PDB file of C-alpha atoms in Angstrom:
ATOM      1  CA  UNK A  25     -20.423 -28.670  19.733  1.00 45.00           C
ATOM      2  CA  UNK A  26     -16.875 -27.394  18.934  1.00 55.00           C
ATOM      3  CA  UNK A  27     -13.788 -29.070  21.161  1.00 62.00           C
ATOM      4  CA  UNK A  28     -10.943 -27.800  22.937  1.00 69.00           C
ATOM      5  CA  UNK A  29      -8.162 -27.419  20.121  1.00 75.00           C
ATOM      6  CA  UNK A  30      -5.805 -30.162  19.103  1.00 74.00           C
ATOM      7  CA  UNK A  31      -1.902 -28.927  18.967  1.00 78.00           C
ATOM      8  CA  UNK A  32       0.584 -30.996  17.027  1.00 78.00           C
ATOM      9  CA  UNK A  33       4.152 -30.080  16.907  1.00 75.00           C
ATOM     10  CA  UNK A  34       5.195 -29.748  13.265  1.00 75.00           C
ATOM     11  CA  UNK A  35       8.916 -31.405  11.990  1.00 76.00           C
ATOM     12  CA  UNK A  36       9.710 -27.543  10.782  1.00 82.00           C
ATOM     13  CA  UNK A  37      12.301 -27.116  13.475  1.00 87.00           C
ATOM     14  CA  UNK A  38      15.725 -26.081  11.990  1.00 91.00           C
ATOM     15  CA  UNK A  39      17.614 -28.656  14.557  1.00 92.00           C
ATOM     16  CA  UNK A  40      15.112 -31.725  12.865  1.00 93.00           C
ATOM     17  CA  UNK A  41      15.280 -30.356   9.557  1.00 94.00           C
ATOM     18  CA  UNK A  42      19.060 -30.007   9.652  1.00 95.00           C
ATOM     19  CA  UNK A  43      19.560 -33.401  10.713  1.00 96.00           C
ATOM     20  CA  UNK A  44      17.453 -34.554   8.392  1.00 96.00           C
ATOM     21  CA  UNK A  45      19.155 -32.529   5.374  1.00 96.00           C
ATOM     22  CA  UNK A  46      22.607 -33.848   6.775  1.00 96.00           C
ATOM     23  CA  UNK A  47      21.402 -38.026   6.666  1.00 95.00           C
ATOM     24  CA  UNK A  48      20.361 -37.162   3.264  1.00 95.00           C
ATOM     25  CA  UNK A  49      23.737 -35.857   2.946  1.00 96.00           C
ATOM     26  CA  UNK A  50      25.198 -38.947   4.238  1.00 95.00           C
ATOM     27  CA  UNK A  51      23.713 -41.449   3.040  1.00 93.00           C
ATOM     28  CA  UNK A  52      24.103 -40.198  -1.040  1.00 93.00           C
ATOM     29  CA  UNK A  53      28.184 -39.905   0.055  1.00 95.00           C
ATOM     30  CA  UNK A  54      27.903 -43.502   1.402  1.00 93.00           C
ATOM     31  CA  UNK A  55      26.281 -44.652  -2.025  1.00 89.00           C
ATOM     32  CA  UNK A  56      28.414 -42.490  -4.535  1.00 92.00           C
ATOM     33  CA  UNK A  57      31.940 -43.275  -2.419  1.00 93.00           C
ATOM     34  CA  UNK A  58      31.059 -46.558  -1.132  1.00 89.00           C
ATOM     35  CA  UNK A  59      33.175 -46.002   1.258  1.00 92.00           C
ATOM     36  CA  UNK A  60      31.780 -47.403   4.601  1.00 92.00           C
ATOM     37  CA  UNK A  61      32.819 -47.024   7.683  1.00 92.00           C
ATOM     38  CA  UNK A  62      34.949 -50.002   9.042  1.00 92.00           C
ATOM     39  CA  UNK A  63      32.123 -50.756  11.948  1.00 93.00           C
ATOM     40  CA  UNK A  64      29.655 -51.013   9.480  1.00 93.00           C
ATOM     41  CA  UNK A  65      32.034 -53.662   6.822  1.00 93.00           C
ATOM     42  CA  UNK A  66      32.767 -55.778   9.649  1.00 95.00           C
ATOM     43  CA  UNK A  67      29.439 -56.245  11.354  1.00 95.00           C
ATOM     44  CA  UNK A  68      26.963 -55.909   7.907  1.00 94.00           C
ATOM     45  CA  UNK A  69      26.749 -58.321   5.345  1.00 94.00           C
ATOM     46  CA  UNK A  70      27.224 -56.384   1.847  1.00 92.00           C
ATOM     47  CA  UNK A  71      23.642 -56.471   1.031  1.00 94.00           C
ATOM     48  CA  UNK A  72      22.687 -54.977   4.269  1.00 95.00           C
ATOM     49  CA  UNK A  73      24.922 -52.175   3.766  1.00 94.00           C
ATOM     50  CA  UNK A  74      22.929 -51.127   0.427  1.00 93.00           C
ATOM     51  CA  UNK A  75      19.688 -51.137   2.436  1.00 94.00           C
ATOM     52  CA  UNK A  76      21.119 -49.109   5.144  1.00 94.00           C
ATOM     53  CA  UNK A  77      22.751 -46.684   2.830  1.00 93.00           C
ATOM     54  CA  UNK A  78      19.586 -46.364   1.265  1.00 93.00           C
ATOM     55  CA  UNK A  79      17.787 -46.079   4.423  1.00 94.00           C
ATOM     56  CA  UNK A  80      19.688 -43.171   5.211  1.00 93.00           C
ATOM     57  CA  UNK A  81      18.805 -40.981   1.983  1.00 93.00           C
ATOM     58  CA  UNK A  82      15.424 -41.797   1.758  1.00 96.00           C
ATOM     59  CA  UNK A  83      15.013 -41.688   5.930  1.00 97.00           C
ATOM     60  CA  UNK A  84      15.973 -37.850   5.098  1.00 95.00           C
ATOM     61  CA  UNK A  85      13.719 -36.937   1.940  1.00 96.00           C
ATOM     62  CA  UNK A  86      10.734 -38.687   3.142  1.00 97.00           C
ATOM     63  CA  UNK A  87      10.463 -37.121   6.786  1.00 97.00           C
ATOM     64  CA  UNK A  88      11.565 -33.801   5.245  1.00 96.00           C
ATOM     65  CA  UNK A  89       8.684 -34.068   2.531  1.00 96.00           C
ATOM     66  CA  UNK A  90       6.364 -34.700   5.468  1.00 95.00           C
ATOM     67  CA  UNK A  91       7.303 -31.947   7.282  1.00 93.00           C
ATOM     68  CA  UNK A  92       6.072 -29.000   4.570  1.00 92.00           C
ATOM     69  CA  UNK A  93       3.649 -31.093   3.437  1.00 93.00           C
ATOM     70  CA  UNK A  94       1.148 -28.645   1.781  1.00 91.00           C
ATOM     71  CA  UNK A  95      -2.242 -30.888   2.000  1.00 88.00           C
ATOM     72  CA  UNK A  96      -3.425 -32.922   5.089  1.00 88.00           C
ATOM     73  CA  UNK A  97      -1.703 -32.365   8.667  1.00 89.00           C
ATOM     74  CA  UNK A  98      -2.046 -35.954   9.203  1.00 91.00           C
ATOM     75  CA  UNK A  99      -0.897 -36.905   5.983  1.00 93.00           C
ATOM     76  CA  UNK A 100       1.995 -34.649   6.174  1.00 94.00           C
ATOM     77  CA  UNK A 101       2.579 -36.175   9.739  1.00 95.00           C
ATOM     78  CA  UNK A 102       2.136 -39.963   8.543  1.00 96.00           C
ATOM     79  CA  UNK A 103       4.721 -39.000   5.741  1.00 97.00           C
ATOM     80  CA  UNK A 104       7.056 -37.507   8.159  1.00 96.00           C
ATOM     81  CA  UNK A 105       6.882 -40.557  10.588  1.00 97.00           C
ATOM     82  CA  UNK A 106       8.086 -42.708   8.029  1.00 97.00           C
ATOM     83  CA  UNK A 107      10.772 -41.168   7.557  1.00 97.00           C
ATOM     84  CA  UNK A 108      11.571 -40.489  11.251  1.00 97.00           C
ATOM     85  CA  UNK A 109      11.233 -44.136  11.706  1.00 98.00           C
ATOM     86  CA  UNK A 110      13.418 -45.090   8.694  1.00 97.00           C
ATOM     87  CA  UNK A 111      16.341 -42.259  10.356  1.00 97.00           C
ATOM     88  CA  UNK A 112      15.876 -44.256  13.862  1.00 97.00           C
ATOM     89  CA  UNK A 113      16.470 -47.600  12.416  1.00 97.00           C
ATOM     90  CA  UNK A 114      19.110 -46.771  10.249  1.00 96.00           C
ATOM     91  CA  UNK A 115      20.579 -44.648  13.021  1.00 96.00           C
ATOM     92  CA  UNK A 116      20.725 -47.610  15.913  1.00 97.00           C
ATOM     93  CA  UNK A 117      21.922 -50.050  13.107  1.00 95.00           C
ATOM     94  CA  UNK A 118      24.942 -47.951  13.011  1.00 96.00           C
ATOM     95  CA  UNK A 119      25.356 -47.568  16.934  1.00 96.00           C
ATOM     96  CA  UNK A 120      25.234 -51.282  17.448  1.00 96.00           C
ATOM     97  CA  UNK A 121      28.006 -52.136  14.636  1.00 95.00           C
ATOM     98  CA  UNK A 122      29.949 -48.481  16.182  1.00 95.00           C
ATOM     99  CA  UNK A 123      30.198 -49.801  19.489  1.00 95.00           C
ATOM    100  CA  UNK A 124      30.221 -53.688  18.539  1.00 95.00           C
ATOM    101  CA  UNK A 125      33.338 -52.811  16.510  1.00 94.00           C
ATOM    102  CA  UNK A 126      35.435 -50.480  18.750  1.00 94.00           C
ATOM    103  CA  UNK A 127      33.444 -50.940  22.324  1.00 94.00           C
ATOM    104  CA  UNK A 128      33.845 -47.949  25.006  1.00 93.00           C
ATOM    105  CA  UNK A 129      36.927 -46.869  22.670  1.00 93.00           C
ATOM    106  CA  UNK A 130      33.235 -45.792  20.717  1.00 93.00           C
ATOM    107  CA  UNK A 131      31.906 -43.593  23.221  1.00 94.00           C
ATOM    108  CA  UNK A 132      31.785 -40.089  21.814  1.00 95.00           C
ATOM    109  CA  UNK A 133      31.298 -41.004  18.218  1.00 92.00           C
ATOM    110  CA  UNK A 134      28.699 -43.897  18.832  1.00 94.00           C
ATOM    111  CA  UNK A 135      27.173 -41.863  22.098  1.00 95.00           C
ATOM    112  CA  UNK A 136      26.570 -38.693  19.864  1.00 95.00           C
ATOM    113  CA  UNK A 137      24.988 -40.936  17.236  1.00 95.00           C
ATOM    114  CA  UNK A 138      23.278 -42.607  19.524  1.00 97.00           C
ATOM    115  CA  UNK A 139      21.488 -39.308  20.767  1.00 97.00           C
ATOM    116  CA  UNK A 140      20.494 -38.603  17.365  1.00 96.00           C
ATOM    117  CA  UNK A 141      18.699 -41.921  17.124  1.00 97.00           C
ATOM    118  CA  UNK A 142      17.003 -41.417  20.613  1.00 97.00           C
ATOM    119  CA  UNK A 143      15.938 -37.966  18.973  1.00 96.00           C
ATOM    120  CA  UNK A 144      14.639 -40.010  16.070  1.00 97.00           C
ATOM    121  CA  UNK A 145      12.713 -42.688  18.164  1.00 97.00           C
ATOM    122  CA  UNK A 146      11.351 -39.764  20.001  1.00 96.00           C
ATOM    123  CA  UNK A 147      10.249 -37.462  17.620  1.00 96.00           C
ATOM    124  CA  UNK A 148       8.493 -40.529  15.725  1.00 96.00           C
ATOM    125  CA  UNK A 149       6.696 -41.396  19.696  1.00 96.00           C
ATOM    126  CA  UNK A 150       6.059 -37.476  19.556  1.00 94.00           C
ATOM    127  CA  UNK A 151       3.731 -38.151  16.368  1.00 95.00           C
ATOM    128  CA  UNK A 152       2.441 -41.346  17.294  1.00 95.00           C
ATOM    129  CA  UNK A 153       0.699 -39.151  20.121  1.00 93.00           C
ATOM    130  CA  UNK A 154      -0.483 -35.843  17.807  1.00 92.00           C
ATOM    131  CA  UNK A 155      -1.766 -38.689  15.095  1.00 93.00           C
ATOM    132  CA  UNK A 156      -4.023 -39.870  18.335  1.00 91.00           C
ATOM    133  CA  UNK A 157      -4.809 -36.702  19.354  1.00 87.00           C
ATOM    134  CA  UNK A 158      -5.931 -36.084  15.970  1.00 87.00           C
ATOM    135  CA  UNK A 159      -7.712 -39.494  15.586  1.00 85.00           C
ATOM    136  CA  UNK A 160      -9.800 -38.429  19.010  1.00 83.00           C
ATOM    137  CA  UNK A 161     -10.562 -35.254  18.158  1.00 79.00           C
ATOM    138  CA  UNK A 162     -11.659 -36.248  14.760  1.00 74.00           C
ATOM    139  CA  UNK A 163     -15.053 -37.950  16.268  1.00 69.00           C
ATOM    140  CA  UNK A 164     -15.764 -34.598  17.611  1.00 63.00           C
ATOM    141  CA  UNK A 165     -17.306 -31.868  15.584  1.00 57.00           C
ATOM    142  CA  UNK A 166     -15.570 -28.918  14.671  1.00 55.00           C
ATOM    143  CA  UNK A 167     -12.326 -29.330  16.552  1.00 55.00           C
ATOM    144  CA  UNK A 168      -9.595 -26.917  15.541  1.00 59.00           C
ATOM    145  CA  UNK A 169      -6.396 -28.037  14.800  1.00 60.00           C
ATOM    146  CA  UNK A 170      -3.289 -25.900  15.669  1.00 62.00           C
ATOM    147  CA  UNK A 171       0.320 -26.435  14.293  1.00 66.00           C
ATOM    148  CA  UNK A 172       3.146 -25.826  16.523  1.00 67.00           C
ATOM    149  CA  UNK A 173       5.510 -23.968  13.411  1.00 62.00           C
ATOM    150  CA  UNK A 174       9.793 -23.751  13.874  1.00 56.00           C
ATOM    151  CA  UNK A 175       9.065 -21.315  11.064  1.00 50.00           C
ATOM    152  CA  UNK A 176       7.283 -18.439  13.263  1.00 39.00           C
TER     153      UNK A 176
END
């Protein structure tokens, strides 16, 4: 008996994957420079700055590896959510010292970061479901699985 077919939405969109090339970006300036934004001095203790900087590169490289992943979808997925999750966590750290720092005086650089992290937490909820979907359909037989592509 074959099932109805499962669609996941791949991380291949240009927006995501330009995000993610630009926190890459960020976080290897943050490391090289250390230069860190004031926010983040005055509200991080100097060892959590290292992990966030950190965060930030790796948030990048992983979820971009998991998005052209070349074996299993759900691999590919699980790699990408890892990194989606390490981008949303960095991401709101960031927010909270922005607008703990400079309050409403904050609110176009810490509200358009903010968006990006509520893009973040969302795309990572966004895989949580397709994993499930996949999980499900899994204990069927024969269930096709379709990739929603940004490339076509």
């Amino acid at each position: 008996m074959t099932g109805r077919p499962v669609q996941v939405t791949s991380g291949r969109h240009p927006f995501e994957a330009a995000i993610l090339v630009a926190t890459v970006f960020v976080g290897v300036v943050l490391a090289v420079t250390r230069e860190v934004p004031r926010s983040a001095s005055q509200t991080m203790p100097h060892g959590l700055i290292t992990v966030w900087m950190v965060m930030l590169a790796a948030a990048g490289l992983v979820a971009l590896l998991g998005a052209w992943w070349r074996g299993s979808v759900e691999t590919g997925l699980r790699v990408e959510m890892a990194g989606i999750l390490l981008l949303a966590g960095g991401v709101t750290m960031y927010v909270i010292a922005v607008f703990t720092v400079s309050g409403m005086a904050a609110l176009v650089a810490g509200g358009f970061t903010a968006a990006i992290a509520c893009g973040a937490w969302a795309r990572a909820g966004q895989i949580g479901l397709d994993l499930r979907r996949i999980d499900r359909a899994g204990r069927v037989e024969a269930v096709p699985l379709l990739v929603e592509d940004g490339d076509r």
